[in-house]
PDB file of C-alpha atoms in Angstrom:
ATOM      1  CA  MET X  14       1.317 -12.590  13.086  1.00  0.00           C
ATOM      2  CA  ALA X  15       3.996 -15.132  12.298  1.00  0.00           C
ATOM      3  CA  TYR X  16       6.918 -15.983  14.522  1.00  0.00           C
ATOM      4  CA  GLU X  17      10.441 -17.234  13.992  1.00  0.00           C
ATOM      5  CA  GLN X  18      12.848 -18.592  16.556  1.00  0.00           C
ATOM      6  CA  ASP X  19      16.095 -16.703  17.132  1.00  0.00           C
ATOM      7  CA  GLU X  20      19.416 -17.724  18.731  1.00  0.00           C
ATOM      8  CA  ARG X  21      18.142 -17.002  22.264  1.00  0.00           C
ATOM      9  CA  ASN X  22      15.528 -19.709  21.789  1.00  0.00           C
ATOM     10  CA  TYR X  23      12.392 -17.563  21.852  1.00  0.00           C
ATOM     11  CA  GLU X  24      10.064 -16.522  19.086  1.00  0.00           C
ATOM     12  CA  ALA X  25      10.331 -13.028  17.610  1.00  0.00           C
ATOM     13  CA  PRO X  26       7.432 -11.679  15.495  1.00  0.00           C
ATOM     14  CA  TYR X  27       7.927 -10.861  11.843  1.00  0.00           C
ATOM     15  CA  MET X  28       5.574  -9.422   9.238  1.00  0.00           C
ATOM     16  CA  VAL X  29       3.796 -11.521   6.647  1.00  0.00           C
ATOM     17  CA  THR X  30       1.816  -9.744   3.934  1.00  0.00           C
ATOM     18  CA  GLN X  31       0.125 -10.756   0.723  1.00  0.00           C
ATOM     19  CA  VAL X  32       1.157  -8.971  -2.443  1.00  0.00           C
ATOM     20  CA  ASP X  33      -1.315  -8.221  -5.225  1.00  0.00           C
ATOM     21  CA  PRO X  34       0.927  -8.033  -8.314  1.00  0.00           C
ATOM     22  CA  TYR X  35      -1.848  -6.700 -10.596  1.00  0.00           C
ATOM     23  CA  VAL X  36      -2.739  -3.765  -8.341  1.00  0.00           C
ATOM     24  CA  PHE X  37       0.962  -3.062  -7.800  1.00  0.00           C
ATOM     25  CA  ALA X  38       1.612  -3.068 -11.579  1.00  0.00           C
ATOM     26  CA  THR X  39      -1.404  -0.834 -12.192  1.00  0.00           C
ATOM     27  CA  LEU X  40      -0.195   1.674  -9.603  1.00  0.00           C
ATOM     28  CA  GLU X  41       3.299   1.627 -11.134  1.00  0.00           C
ATOM     29  CA  SER X  42       1.774   2.383 -14.559  1.00  0.00           C
ATOM     30  CA  VAL X  43       0.028   5.530 -13.248  1.00  0.00           C
ATOM     31  CA  LYS X  44       2.948   6.799 -11.147  1.00  0.00           C
ATOM     32  CA  GLY X  45       3.148  10.593 -11.484  1.00  0.00           C
ATOM     33  CA  LYS X  46      -0.438  10.842 -12.775  1.00  0.00           C
ATOM     34  CA  GLU X  47      -3.698  11.986 -11.188  1.00  0.00           C
ATOM     35  CA  VAL X  48      -5.951   9.148 -10.037  1.00  0.00           C
ATOM     36  CA  VAL X  49      -9.008   8.396  -7.958  1.00  0.00           C
ATOM     37  CA  ILE X  50      -8.521   5.443  -5.607  1.00  0.00           C
ATOM     38  CA  GLU X  51     -11.514   3.826  -3.941  1.00  0.00           C
ATOM     39  CA  THR X  52     -10.677   2.169  -0.624  1.00  0.00           C
ATOM     40  CA  VAL X  53     -12.819   0.274   1.839  1.00  0.00           C
ATOM     41  CA  ARG X  54     -13.118   3.587   3.775  1.00  0.00           C
ATOM     42  CA  GLY X  55     -13.893   5.964   0.874  1.00  0.00           C
ATOM     43  CA  ASN X  56     -12.050   7.519  -2.056  1.00  0.00           C
ATOM     44  CA  ILE X  57      -8.890   9.604  -2.419  1.00  0.00           C
ATOM     45  CA  ARG X  58      -8.107  11.853  -5.373  1.00  0.00           C
ATOM     46  CA  GLY X  59      -4.555  12.961  -6.100  1.00  0.00           C
ATOM     47  CA  LYS X  60      -1.230  12.265  -7.781  1.00  0.00           C
ATOM     48  CA  VAL X  61       0.564   8.934  -7.306  1.00  0.00           C
ATOM     49  CA  LYS X  62       3.908   9.974  -5.831  1.00  0.00           C
ATOM     50  CA  ASP X  63       5.399   6.599  -4.856  1.00  0.00           C
ATOM     51  CA  VAL X  64       4.504   2.913  -4.980  1.00  0.00           C
ATOM     52  CA  LYS X  65       5.840   0.328  -2.559  1.00  0.00           C
ATOM     53  CA  ILE X  66       5.057  -3.378  -2.336  1.00  0.00           C
ATOM     54  CA  ASP X  67       2.507  -2.831   0.471  1.00  0.00           C
ATOM     55  CA  HIS X  68       1.371   0.809   0.085  1.00  0.00           C
ATOM     56  CA  VAL X  69       1.029   3.761  -2.275  1.00  0.00           C
ATOM     57  CA  VAL X  70       1.675   7.451  -1.542  1.00  0.00           C
ATOM     58  CA  ILE X  71      -0.952   9.855  -2.900  1.00  0.00           C
ATOM     59  CA  GLN X  72      -0.286  13.619  -2.958  1.00  0.00           C
ATOM     60  CA  SER X  73      -3.514  15.619  -2.661  1.00  0.00           C
ATOM     61  CA  LYS X  74      -3.030  19.394  -2.424  1.00  0.00           C
ATOM     62  CA  ASP X  75      -0.682  19.884   0.556  1.00  0.00           C
ATOM     63  CA  SER X  76      -1.261  16.454   2.107  1.00  0.00           C
ATOM     64  CA  SER X  77       0.278  13.033   1.555  1.00  0.00           C
ATOM     65  CA  PHE X  78      -1.795   9.897   2.069  1.00  0.00           C
ATOM     66  CA  PHE X  79      -0.248   6.471   2.607  1.00  0.00           C
ATOM     67  CA  VAL X  80      -2.765   3.874   1.430  1.00  0.00           C
ATOM     68  CA  ARG X  81      -2.301   0.152   2.053  1.00  0.00           C
ATOM     69  CA  ILE X  82      -2.661  -1.738  -1.226  1.00  0.00           C
ATOM     70  CA  GLN X  83      -4.769  -4.395   0.523  1.00  0.00           C
ATOM     71  CA  GLN X  84      -7.385  -1.679   1.234  1.00  0.00           C
ATOM     72  CA  ILE X  85      -7.773  -0.603  -2.431  1.00  0.00           C
ATOM     73  CA  VAL X  86     -11.034  -1.569  -4.173  1.00  0.00           C
ATOM     74  CA  TRP X  87     -10.417   0.133  -7.552  1.00  0.00           C
ATOM     75  CA  ILE X  88      -8.167   2.678  -9.297  1.00  0.00           C
ATOM     76  CA  MET X  89      -9.287   5.154 -11.972  1.00  0.00           C
ATOM     77  CA  PRO X  90      -6.851   7.412 -13.859  1.00  0.00           C
ATOM     78  CA  GLU X  91      -8.147  10.963 -14.430  1.00  0.00           C
TER      79      GLU X  91
END
């Protein structure tokens, strides 16, 4: 966790994250399509509904999964 000093002279936490531009671009290219995503905890199969800088939203049947991009091992379009 990183900290920055504010006007009251104490440190407030702020988020620092690494961005993987290749995984992000790959997810953007399959937005709206069915994919299989392997994560460090297993795989998820579904449609890519939304892609953000730090996570992707996968729609699988009636459930939405929010997967952190840092946890993705590989992506395979169906």
